[in-house]
mmCIF file of C-alpha atoms in Angstrom:
data_model
loop_
_atom_site.group_PDB
_atom_site.id
_atom_site.type_symbol
_atom_site.label_atom_id
_atom_site.label_comp_id
_atom_site.label_asym_id
_atom_site.label_seq_id
_atom_site.Cartn_x
_atom_site.Cartn_y
_atom_site.Cartn_z
ATOM 1 C CA UNK E 1 9.644 -75.483 -3.298
ATOM 2 C CA UNK E 2 12.996 -74.444 -1.828
ATOM 3 C CA UNK E 3 14.057 -73.192 -5.255
ATOM 4 C CA UNK E 4 10.912 -71.095 -5.528
ATOM 5 C CA UNK E 5 11.466 -69.656 -2.055
ATOM 6 C CA UNK E 6 15.087 -68.907 -2.858
ATOM 7 C CA UNK E 7 14.041 -67.151 -6.061
ATOM 8 C CA UNK E 8 11.418 -65.154 -4.163
ATOM 9 C CA UNK E 9 13.961 -64.045 -1.573
ATOM 10 C CA UNK E 10 16.376 -63.127 -4.373
ATOM 11 C CA UNK E 11 13.748 -61.066 -6.202
ATOM 12 C CA UNK E 12 12.667 -59.422 -2.951
ATOM 13 C CA UNK E 13 16.272 -58.622 -2.112
ATOM 14 C CA UNK E 14 16.898 -57.125 -5.557
ATOM 15 C CA UNK E 15 13.731 -55.017 -5.259
ATOM 16 C CA UNK E 16 14.871 -53.657 -1.916
ATOM 17 C CA UNK E 17 18.316 -52.851 -3.315
ATOM 18 C CA UNK E 18 16.778 -51.117 -6.357
ATOM 19 C CA UNK E 19 14.415 -49.105 -4.160
ATOM 20 C CA UNK E 20 17.344 -47.996 -1.999
ATOM 21 C CA UNK E 21 19.341 -47.046 -5.083
ATOM 22 C CA UNK E 22 16.432 -44.976 -6.425
ATOM 23 C CA UNK E 23 16.160 -43.080 -3.139
ATOM 24 C CA UNK E 24 19.902 -42.425 -3.073
ATOM 25 C CA UNK E 25 20.042 -41.352 -6.727
ATOM 26 C CA UNK E 26 16.975 -39.119 -6.280
ATOM 27 C CA UNK E 27 18.506 -37.441 -3.247
ATOM 28 C CA UNK E 28 21.735 -36.775 -5.187
ATOM 29 C CA UNK E 29 20.253 -35.794 -8.551
ATOM 30 C CA UNK E 30 17.500 -33.636 -7.057
ATOM 31 C CA UNK E 31 19.665 -32.007 -4.414
ATOM 32 C CA UNK E 32 19.525 -28.508 -5.876
ATOM 33 C CA UNK E 33 20.958 -26.867 -2.771
ATOM 34 C CA UNK E 34 20.108 -23.293 -1.859
ATOM 35 C CA UNK E 35 18.484 -21.211 -4.581
ATOM 36 C CA UNK E 36 17.267 -17.618 -4.736
ATOM 37 C CA UNK E 37 13.781 -16.423 -5.684
ATOM 38 C CA UNK E 38 13.570 -12.789 -6.781
ATOM 39 C CA UNK E 39 10.026 -11.415 -6.555
ATOM 40 C CA UNK E 40 8.894 -8.262 -8.382
ATOM 41 C CA UNK E 41 12.366 -7.043 -9.353
ATOM 42 C CA UNK E 42 13.907 -7.174 -5.923
ATOM 43 C CA UNK E 43 10.924 -6.157 -3.782
ATOM 44 C CA UNK E 44 11.424 -9.421 -1.951
ATOM 45 C CA UNK E 45 14.215 -11.997 -2.200
ATOM 46 C CA UNK E 46 14.013 -15.482 -0.741
ATOM 47 C CA UNK E 47 16.752 -18.016 -0.153
ATOM 48 C CA UNK E 48 15.253 -21.503 -0.122
ATOM 49 C CA UNK E 49 16.147 -25.147 -0.556
ATOM 50 C CA UNK E 50 15.505 -26.160 -4.166
ATOM 51 C CA UNK E 51 13.519 -29.095 -5.457
ATOM 52 C CA UNK E 52 9.916 -28.361 -4.445
ATOM 53 C CA UNK E 53 7.170 -26.791 -6.600
ATOM 54 C CA UNK E 54 7.229 -22.995 -6.670
ATOM 55 C CA UNK E 55 3.697 -22.845 -5.192
ATOM 56 C CA UNK E 56 4.714 -24.885 -2.144
ATOM 57 C CA UNK E 57 8.038 -23.119 -1.732
ATOM 58 C CA UNK E 58 6.403 -19.686 -1.706
ATOM 59 C CA UNK E 59 3.678 -20.723 0.758
ATOM 60 C CA UNK E 60 6.334 -22.043 3.152
ATOM 61 C CA UNK E 61 7.831 -18.531 3.065
ATOM 62 C CA UNK E 62 4.478 -16.873 3.824
ATOM 63 C CA UNK E 63 3.663 -15.848 0.245
ATOM 64 C CA UNK E 64 0.388 -17.421 -0.824
ATOM 65 C CA UNK E 65 -0.477 -17.834 -4.490
ATOM 66 C CA UNK E 66 -4.159 -18.706 -5.098
ATOM 67 C CA UNK E 67 -4.815 -22.345 -5.935
ATOM 68 C CA UNK E 68 -8.419 -23.502 -6.152
ATOM 69 C CA UNK E 69 -7.412 -27.151 -6.687
ATOM 70 C CA UNK E 70 -4.850 -27.373 -3.903
ATOM 71 C CA UNK E 71 -1.847 -27.505 -6.249
ATOM 72 C CA UNK E 72 -2.991 -30.436 -8.369
ATOM 73 C CA UNK E 73 -2.631 -28.614 -11.692
ATOM 74 C CA UNK E 74 -6.318 -28.650 -12.628
ATOM 75 C CA UNK E 75 -7.616 -25.122 -11.883
ATOM 76 C CA UNK E 76 -5.048 -22.799 -13.470
ATOM 77 C CA UNK E 77 -5.387 -20.264 -10.644
ATOM 78 C CA UNK E 78 -1.753 -20.308 -9.480
ATOM 79 C CA UNK E 79 -0.304 -18.421 -12.446
ATOM 80 C CA UNK E 80 2.828 -16.306 -12.039
ATOM 81 C CA UNK E 81 4.976 -14.477 -14.560
ATOM 82 C CA UNK E 82 8.474 -15.962 -14.781
ATOM 83 C CA UNK E 83 11.203 -13.489 -15.763
ATOM 84 C CA UNK E 84 14.076 -15.968 -16.010
ATOM 85 C CA UNK E 85 14.673 -18.999 -18.206
ATOM 86 C CA UNK E 86 13.369 -22.161 -16.528
ATOM 87 C CA UNK E 87 12.789 -24.257 -19.618
ATOM 88 C CA UNK E 88 9.787 -24.935 -21.847
ATOM 89 C CA UNK E 89 6.146 -24.976 -20.775
ATOM 90 C CA UNK E 90 5.219 -28.416 -19.475
ATOM 91 C CA UNK E 91 2.433 -30.572 -20.966
ATOM 92 C CA UNK E 92 0.601 -30.279 -17.632
ATOM 93 C CA UNK E 93 0.565 -26.478 -17.960
ATOM 94 C CA UNK E 94 -0.294 -25.995 -21.637
ATOM 95 C CA UNK E 95 -4.055 -26.777 -21.455
ATOM 96 C CA UNK E 96 -4.533 -24.038 -18.836
ATOM 97 C CA UNK E 97 -2.590 -21.287 -20.610
ATOM 98 C CA UNK E 98 -3.692 -19.274 -23.634
ATOM 99 C CA UNK E 99 -1.380 -18.047 -26.404
ATOM 100 C CA UNK E 100 -0.941 -14.590 -24.893
ATOM 101 C CA UNK E 101 0.002 -16.053 -21.514
ATOM 102 C CA UNK E 102 2.506 -18.405 -23.111
ATOM 103 C CA UNK E 103 4.171 -15.508 -24.939
ATOM 104 C CA UNK E 104 4.370 -13.585 -21.658
ATOM 105 C CA UNK E 105 5.965 -16.628 -19.978
ATOM 106 C CA UNK E 106 3.108 -17.095 -17.535
ATOM 107 C CA UNK E 107 3.523 -20.410 -15.728
ATOM 108 C CA UNK E 108 1.606 -22.545 -13.228
ATOM 109 C CA UNK E 109 3.493 -22.279 -9.961
ATOM 110 C CA UNK E 110 2.274 -25.703 -8.834
ATOM 111 C CA UNK E 111 3.950 -27.343 -11.851
ATOM 112 C CA UNK E 112 7.225 -25.401 -11.889
ATOM 113 C CA UNK E 113 9.954 -26.865 -9.677
ATOM 114 C CA UNK E 114 12.485 -24.522 -8.094
ATOM 115 C CA UNK E 115 15.756 -26.006 -9.380
ATOM 116 C CA UNK E 116 17.896 -22.878 -9.747
ATOM 117 C CA UNK E 117 17.733 -19.130 -9.136
ATOM 118 C CA UNK E 118 14.455 -17.776 -10.483
ATOM 119 C CA UNK E 119 12.854 -14.348 -10.917
ATOM 120 C CA UNK E 120 9.061 -13.999 -10.867
ATOM 121 C CA UNK E 121 6.397 -11.332 -10.911
ATOM 122 C CA UNK E 122 3.172 -11.526 -8.881
ATOM 123 C CA UNK E 123 0.319 -9.067 -8.160
ATOM 124 C CA UNK E 124 1.220 -6.765 -5.288
ATOM 125 C CA UNK E 125 -1.931 -7.670 -3.348
ATOM 126 C CA UNK E 126 -0.676 -11.233 -2.870
ATOM 127 C CA UNK E 127 1.810 -9.919 -0.339
ATOM 128 C CA UNK E 128 -1.225 -9.214 1.879
ATOM 129 C CA UNK E 129 -2.635 -12.755 1.754
ATOM 130 C CA UNK E 130 -2.064 -14.675 4.968
ATOM 131 C CA UNK E 131 -3.165 -17.663 7.051
ATOM 132 C CA UNK E 132 -6.120 -17.067 9.361
ATOM 133 C CA UNK E 133 -7.188 -19.317 12.202
ATOM 134 C CA UNK E 134 -10.846 -19.393 13.098
ATOM 135 C CA UNK E 135 -13.672 -21.253 14.795
ATOM 136 C CA UNK E 136 -16.871 -22.398 13.114
ATOM 137 C CA UNK E 137 -19.550 -20.192 14.653
ATOM 138 C CA UNK E 138 -22.563 -21.440 12.696
ATOM 139 C CA UNK E 139 -23.605 -23.865 9.967
ATOM 140 C CA UNK E 140 -27.047 -24.053 8.395
ATOM 141 C CA UNK E 141 -28.709 -25.680 5.404
ATOM 142 C CA UNK E 142 -29.628 -23.005 2.860
ATOM 143 C CA UNK E 143 -30.955 -25.617 0.424
ATOM 144 C CA UNK E 144 -30.781 -29.404 0.234
ATOM 145 C CA UNK E 145 -27.245 -29.169 -1.235
ATOM 146 C CA UNK E 146 -25.930 -25.731 -0.186
ATOM 147 C CA UNK E 147 -24.704 -25.118 3.339
ATOM 148 C CA UNK E 148 -24.027 -21.770 4.941
ATOM 149 C CA UNK E 149 -20.862 -21.635 7.049
ATOM 150 C CA UNK E 150 -19.857 -18.754 9.326
ATOM 151 C CA UNK E 151 -16.311 -18.716 10.719
ATOM 152 C CA UNK E 152 -15.264 -16.386 13.536
ATOM 153 C CA UNK E 153 -11.660 -15.251 13.089
ATOM 154 C CA UNK E 154 -9.303 -15.846 16.004
ATOM 155 C CA UNK E 155 -5.755 -15.192 14.776
ATOM 156 C CA UNK E 156 -5.629 -12.617 13.285
ATOM 157 C CA UNK E 157 -9.064 -11.658 14.581
ATOM 158 C CA UNK E 158 -9.901 -9.236 11.747
ATOM 159 C CA UNK E 159 -9.598 -9.235 7.957
ATOM 160 C CA UNK E 160 -9.593 -6.660 5.163
ATOM 161 C CA UNK E 161 -10.937 -7.765 1.773
ATOM 162 C CA UNK E 162 -12.846 -6.529 -1.263
ATOM 163 C CA UNK E 163 -16.395 -7.750 -1.697
ATOM 164 C CA UNK E 164 -16.371 -10.501 -4.319
ATOM 165 C CA UNK E 165 -13.028 -12.006 -3.287
ATOM 166 C CA UNK E 166 -12.488 -15.542 -2.011
ATOM 167 C CA UNK E 167 -10.593 -17.524 0.609
ATOM 168 C CA UNK E 168 -9.040 -20.965 0.522
ATOM 169 C CA UNK E 169 -10.360 -23.240 3.239
ATOM 170 C CA UNK E 170 -7.843 -25.726 4.636
ATOM 171 C CA UNK E 171 -9.538 -29.117 4.896
ATOM 172 C CA UNK E 172 -7.936 -31.552 7.384
ATOM 173 C CA UNK E 173 -7.466 -35.280 6.739
ATOM 174 C CA UNK E 174 -10.565 -37.445 7.243
ATOM 175 C CA UNK E 175 -11.679 -40.966 6.322
ATOM 176 C CA UNK E 176 -9.385 -42.064 3.462
ATOM 177 C CA UNK E 177 -8.091 -38.529 2.840
ATOM 178 C CA UNK E 178 -4.608 -38.602 4.337
ATOM 179 C CA UNK E 179 -3.414 -35.071 3.680
ATOM 180 C CA UNK E 180 -4.515 -31.481 4.113
ATOM 181 C CA UNK E 181 -6.385 -30.034 1.136
ATOM 182 C CA UNK E 182 -7.187 -26.448 0.147
ATOM 183 C CA UNK E 183 -10.219 -25.364 -1.834
ATOM 184 C CA UNK E 184 -11.407 -21.890 -2.844
ATOM 185 C CA UNK E 185 -14.768 -20.470 -1.742
ATOM 186 C CA UNK E 186 -16.137 -16.991 -2.332
ATOM 187 C CA UNK E 187 -16.872 -14.832 0.688
ATOM 188 C CA UNK E 188 -20.600 -14.167 1.101
ATOM 189 C CA UNK E 189 -20.367 -11.662 3.950
ATOM 190 C CA UNK E 190 -19.744 -7.942 3.658
ATOM 191 C CA UNK E 191 -16.259 -6.470 4.237
ATOM 192 C CA UNK E 192 -17.756 -4.486 7.128
ATOM 193 C CA UNK E 193 -17.962 -7.773 9.076
ATOM 194 C CA UNK E 194 -14.245 -7.838 9.788
ATOM 195 C CA UNK E 195 -14.349 -10.392 12.613
ATOM 196 C CA UNK E 196 -16.017 -13.248 10.720
ATOM 197 C CA UNK E 197 -16.472 -14.700 7.249
ATOM 198 C CA UNK E 198 -19.490 -16.406 5.680
ATOM 199 C CA UNK E 199 -19.521 -18.916 2.827
ATOM 200 C CA UNK E 200 -22.135 -20.726 0.728
ATOM 201 C CA UNK E 201 -20.789 -24.204 -0.033
ATOM 202 C CA UNK E 202 -22.547 -26.558 -2.436
ATOM 203 C CA UNK E 203 -22.134 -30.305 -2.042
ATOM 204 C CA UNK E 204 -20.252 -31.762 -5.002
ATOM 205 C CA UNK E 205 -20.535 -35.581 -5.205
ATOM 206 C CA UNK E 206 -17.109 -36.993 -4.409
ATOM 207 C CA UNK E 207 -15.676 -33.562 -3.599
ATOM 208 C CA UNK E 208 -13.041 -33.760 -0.867
ATOM 209 C CA UNK E 209 -13.760 -30.346 0.640
ATOM 210 C CA UNK E 210 -17.530 -30.194 0.153
ATOM 211 C CA UNK E 211 -18.019 -33.695 1.565
ATOM 212 C CA UNK E 212 -16.075 -32.659 4.656
ATOM 213 C CA UNK E 213 -18.055 -29.430 5.064
ATOM 214 C CA UNK E 214 -21.453 -31.094 4.632
ATOM 215 C CA UNK E 215 -20.837 -34.327 6.530
ATOM 216 C CA UNK E 216 -18.151 -33.622 9.131
ATOM 217 C CA UNK E 217 -17.785 -29.902 9.855
ATOM 218 C CA UNK E 218 -19.620 -28.790 12.986
ATOM 219 C CA UNK E 219 -19.918 -25.705 15.162
ATOM 220 C CA UNK E 220 -16.891 -24.909 17.362
ATOM 221 C CA UNK E 221 -14.526 -26.790 15.033
ATOM 222 C CA UNK E 222 -11.233 -25.012 14.363
ATOM 223 C CA UNK E 223 -10.522 -24.026 10.769
ATOM 224 C CA UNK E 224 -7.646 -22.452 8.866
ATOM 225 C CA UNK E 225 -8.194 -20.144 5.904
ATOM 226 C CA UNK E 226 -5.755 -18.554 3.459
ATOM 227 C CA UNK E 227 -6.351 -15.330 1.544
ATOM 228 C CA UNK E 228 -7.985 -13.131 0.507
ATOM 229 C CA UNK E 229 -7.621 -13.642 -3.246
ATOM 230 C CA UNK E 230 -9.402 -12.733 -6.449
ATOM 231 C CA UNK E 231 -10.082 -10.073 -9.068
ATOM 232 C CA UNK E 232 -13.869 -10.444 -9.011
ATOM 233 C CA UNK E 233 -15.012 -7.203 -7.402
ATOM 234 C CA UNK E 234 -17.076 -4.117 -8.233
ATOM 235 C CA UNK E 235 -15.353 -1.746 -10.637
ATOM 236 C CA UNK E 236 -15.508 1.901 -9.603
ATOM 237 C CA UNK E 237 -17.555 3.286 -12.499
ATOM 238 C CA UNK E 238 -21.055 4.654 -13.074
ATOM 239 C CA UNK E 239 -22.064 1.815 -15.420
ATOM 240 C CA UNK E 240 -25.171 -0.263 -14.797
ATOM 241 C CA UNK E 241 -24.251 -3.602 -13.217
ATOM 242 C CA UNK E 242 -25.816 -6.698 -14.769
ATOM 243 C CA UNK E 243 -25.202 -9.581 -12.355
ATOM 244 C CA UNK E 244 -26.024 -13.243 -12.971
ATOM 245 C CA UNK E 245 -25.576 -15.983 -10.370
ATOM 246 C CA UNK E 246 -26.314 -19.672 -10.181
ATOM 247 C CA UNK E 247 -26.205 -21.981 -7.157
ATOM 248 C CA UNK E 248 -23.500 -21.097 -4.630
ATOM 249 C CA UNK E 249 -22.318 -18.455 -7.104
ATOM 250 C CA UNK E 250 -24.693 -16.151 -5.254
ATOM 251 C CA UNK E 251 -22.072 -15.728 -2.502
ATOM 252 C CA UNK E 252 -19.778 -13.066 -4.034
ATOM 253 C CA UNK E 253 -22.739 -11.203 -5.558
ATOM 254 C CA UNK E 254 -24.398 -11.011 -2.118
ATOM 255 C CA UNK E 255 -21.161 -9.628 -0.693
ATOM 256 C CA UNK E 256 -20.931 -6.994 -3.440
ATOM 257 C CA UNK E 257 -24.579 -5.924 -3.180
ATOM 258 C CA UNK E 258 -24.508 -5.701 0.636
ATOM 259 C CA UNK E 259 -21.240 -3.750 0.533
ATOM 260 C CA UNK E 260 -22.587 -1.259 -2.006
ATOM 261 C CA UNK E 261 -25.721 -0.616 0.045
ATOM 262 C CA UNK E 262 -23.797 -0.220 3.311
ATOM 263 C CA UNK E 263 -21.417 2.273 1.691
ATOM 264 C CA UNK E 264 -24.248 4.251 0.115
ATOM 265 C CA UNK E 265 -23.288 3.378 -3.478
ATOM 266 C CA UNK E 266 -26.916 3.336 -4.573
ATOM 267 C CA UNK E 267 -26.688 5.674 -7.557
ATOM 268 C CA UNK E 268 -26.006 2.764 -9.958
ATOM 269 C CA UNK E 269 -28.610 0.520 -11.509
ATOM 270 C CA UNK E 270 -28.000 -3.060 -10.399
ATOM 271 C CA UNK E 271 -29.795 -6.018 -11.945
ATOM 272 C CA UNK E 272 -29.383 -9.402 -10.258
ATOM 273 C CA UNK E 273 -30.561 -12.486 -12.152
ATOM 274 C CA UNK E 274 -30.569 -15.624 -10.010
ATOM 275 C CA UNK E 275 -31.077 -18.861 -11.938
ATOM 276 C CA UNK E 276 -32.243 -22.152 -10.407
ATOM 277 C CA UNK E 277 -34.102 -25.281 -11.447
ATOM 278 C CA UNK E 278 -36.998 -25.300 -8.985
ATOM 279 C CA UNK E 279 -38.125 -23.548 -5.823
ATOM 280 C CA UNK E 280 -36.056 -25.844 -3.586
ATOM 281 C CA UNK E 281 -32.885 -24.471 -5.226
ATOM 282 C CA UNK E 282 -33.607 -20.842 -4.314
ATOM 283 C CA UNK E 283 -32.321 -19.241 -1.116
ATOM 284 C CA UNK E 284 -31.715 -15.790 0.390
ATOM 285 C CA UNK E 285 -34.885 -14.628 -1.357
ATOM 286 C CA UNK E 286 -35.993 -12.483 1.601
ATOM 287 C CA UNK E 287 -32.624 -10.725 1.725
ATOM 288 C CA UNK E 288 -32.721 -9.597 -1.926
ATOM 289 C CA UNK E 289 -36.458 -8.853 -1.989
ATOM 290 C CA UNK E 290 -35.975 -6.657 1.065
ATOM 291 C CA UNK E 291 -33.031 -4.972 -0.669
ATOM 292 C CA UNK E 292 -35.331 -4.126 -3.588
ATOM 293 C CA UNK E 293 -37.647 -2.260 -1.219
ATOM 294 C CA UNK E 294 -34.798 -0.223 0.293
ATOM 295 C CA UNK E 295 -32.843 0.460 -2.911
ATOM 296 C CA UNK E 296 -34.812 1.927 -5.835
ATOM 297 C CA UNK E 297 -32.176 1.070 -8.451
ATOM 298 C CA UNK E 298 -31.701 -2.544 -7.346
ATOM 299 C CA UNK E 299 -33.690 -5.139 -9.325
ATOM 300 C CA UNK E 300 -33.867 -8.797 -8.281
ATOM 301 C CA UNK E 301 -34.979 -11.342 -10.904
ATOM 302 C CA UNK E 302 -35.076 -14.989 -9.764
ATOM 303 C CA UNK E 303 -35.932 -17.480 -12.517
ATOM 304 C CA UNK E 304 -36.723 -21.207 -12.510
ATOM 305 C CA UNK E 305 -35.865 -23.397 -15.470
ATOM 306 C CA UNK E 306 -37.901 -26.395 -14.282
ATOM 307 C CA UNK E 307 -40.561 -25.208 -11.802
ATOM 308 C CA UNK E 308 -42.552 -28.019 -10.205
ATOM 309 C CA UNK E 309 -46.363 -27.944 -9.919
ATOM 310 C CA UNK E 310 -46.146 -27.765 -6.138
ATOM 311 C CA UNK E 311 -43.889 -24.696 -6.389
ATOM 312 C CA UNK E 312 -46.833 -22.472 -7.421
ATOM 313 C CA UNK E 313 -44.227 -20.270 -9.098
ATOM 314 C CA UNK E 314 -45.403 -16.934 -10.517
ATOM 315 C CA UNK E 315 -41.994 -15.532 -11.398
ATOM 316 C CA UNK E 316 -39.825 -15.785 -14.493
ATOM 317 C CA UNK E 317 -39.321 -19.221 -16.048
ATOM 318 C CA UNK E 318 -36.853 -20.656 -18.530
ATOM 319 C CA UNK E 319 -33.086 -20.714 -18.828
ATOM 320 C CA UNK E 320 -31.498 -17.739 -17.120
ATOM 321 C CA UNK E 321 -29.866 -16.740 -20.418
ATOM 322 C CA UNK E 322 -33.292 -16.455 -22.077
ATOM 323 C CA UNK E 323 -34.617 -14.371 -19.186
ATOM 324 C CA UNK E 324 -31.507 -12.200 -19.330
ATOM 325 C CA UNK E 325 -31.935 -11.644 -23.075
ATOM 326 C CA UNK E 326 -35.588 -10.708 -22.627
ATOM 327 C CA UNK E 327 -34.798 -8.131 -19.947
ATOM 328 C CA UNK E 328 -32.045 -6.587 -22.075
ATOM 329 C CA UNK E 329 -34.599 -5.912 -24.798
ATOM 330 C CA UNK E 330 -37.718 -5.137 -22.759
ATOM 331 C CA UNK E 331 -36.715 -3.755 -19.350
ATOM 332 C CA UNK E 332 -33.264 -2.155 -19.446
ATOM 333 C CA UNK E 333 -32.289 1.313 -20.620
ATOM 334 C CA UNK E 334 -30.579 0.828 -23.983
ATOM 335 C CA UNK E 335 -28.651 4.088 -23.700
ATOM 336 C CA UNK E 336 -26.598 3.427 -20.570
ATOM 337 C CA UNK E 337 -23.138 1.924 -20.179
ATOM 338 C CA UNK E 338 -23.216 -1.565 -18.706
ATOM 339 C CA UNK E 339 -20.879 -4.058 -17.024
ATOM 340 C CA UNK E 340 -21.407 -7.765 -16.463
ATOM 341 C CA UNK E 341 -20.722 -9.652 -13.230
ATOM 342 C CA UNK E 342 -21.146 -13.426 -13.480
ATOM 343 C CA UNK E 343 -20.665 -16.237 -10.993
ATOM 344 C CA UNK E 344 -21.618 -19.858 -11.502
ATOM 345 C CA UNK E 345 -20.786 -22.861 -13.641
ATOM 346 C CA UNK E 346 -18.514 -22.450 -16.686
ATOM 347 C CA UNK E 347 -21.397 -23.385 -19.003
ATOM 348 C CA UNK E 348 -23.710 -20.753 -17.534
ATOM 349 C CA UNK E 349 -21.034 -18.082 -17.647
ATOM 350 C CA UNK E 350 -20.080 -18.785 -21.262
ATOM 351 C CA UNK E 351 -23.744 -18.626 -22.302
ATOM 352 C CA UNK E 352 -24.278 -15.359 -20.409
ATOM 353 C CA UNK E 353 -21.180 -13.777 -21.962
ATOM 354 C CA UNK E 354 -22.677 -14.526 -25.375
ATOM 355 C CA UNK E 355 -25.981 -12.850 -24.440
ATOM 356 C CA UNK E 356 -24.218 -9.835 -22.957
ATOM 357 C CA UNK E 357 -21.918 -9.243 -25.920
ATOM 358 C CA UNK E 358 -24.888 -9.575 -28.280
ATOM 359 C CA UNK E 359 -26.553 -6.807 -26.277
ATOM 360 C CA UNK E 360 -23.736 -4.304 -26.376
ATOM 361 C CA UNK E 361 -21.456 -5.137 -23.431
ATOM 362 C CA UNK E 362 -17.861 -5.519 -24.577
ATOM 363 C CA UNK E 363 -16.148 -8.648 -23.299
ATOM 364 C CA UNK E 364 -13.517 -6.648 -21.413
ATOM 365 C CA UNK E 365 -16.359 -5.209 -19.303
ATOM 366 C CA UNK E 366 -17.601 -8.638 -18.233
ATOM 367 C CA UNK E 367 -16.105 -9.953 -14.997
ATOM 368 C CA UNK E 368 -16.654 -13.465 -13.750
ATOM 369 C CA UNK E 369 -15.826 -16.302 -11.390
ATOM 370 C CA UNK E 370 -16.277 -19.777 -12.831
ATOM 371 C CA UNK E 371 -17.194 -22.458 -10.315
ATOM 372 C CA UNK E 372 -15.999 -25.897 -11.392
#
């Protein structure tokens, strides 16, 4: 027994020594000292302590790169162009980069560690992204699994953004979640509402952020947001706009449609196809049906893929892609230029792109936000 105890103490002592050695070695090996980050050919230069991921390092300096997954390397949103040699693309980056991006040395900033001087290139608009502090003004159930959230901005108390863009909500620790998390959500409100922001947030089983929003977030809670971000916005052309939304993907489309109407951009034909399973999945119907009455060129087409008998549904039925294809052939002017605006699940978007390209819209004229 004494021998066993002695051996245990010896093993425990060795483990402690090894752990200490690892910490010491790590602090020496990974002590990169002060390094310089050159952004956009000298527009901004940062002197920082090396060793942390580029995404984190930049955010600590007030430069916020979008990251829908909170820096976990799963969304691919935090891409930056690296102008200096920092080594080969990592296995954690490769699945989220296409061949063109690899040739252009596009990297995931959450996976790249700042170990030496580095030069990068980012979109100019990211210099405008900032942290906002706000208070939850209202929450309401839009459907059984989609919650509306309105946040009144406190500091700064106003925001400028393009309709269709998104913010990252900062989710505080709760239950077994021990750290702050950021997740991206499209803005549903119009840019004219500068003092508050609205979001449509669908409950994802096991989702850190959506579980918090649906089960813990309440009115008067303080919230932090980062942004705005995103390239999903109305292009300034005369082309007909063919919009397709599913679930909470209705948020950026609502923002775009409301913004266009408020600004008097009603000379364009706008078709909005909203796909859902049954009547309980539809929401904001009154808003878009009322918009149809006020705007002659706006057409709202909700469709149910699995209507229930009790729904008494008289509208379009079937997959939204089938309804979209039918309207291309039977309802839309074949002689006008068209653009696609899609927001929903990756599967829905990929299927809609196929229908749109088959009906004459070139892929470079199709804009989309994929919701994981």
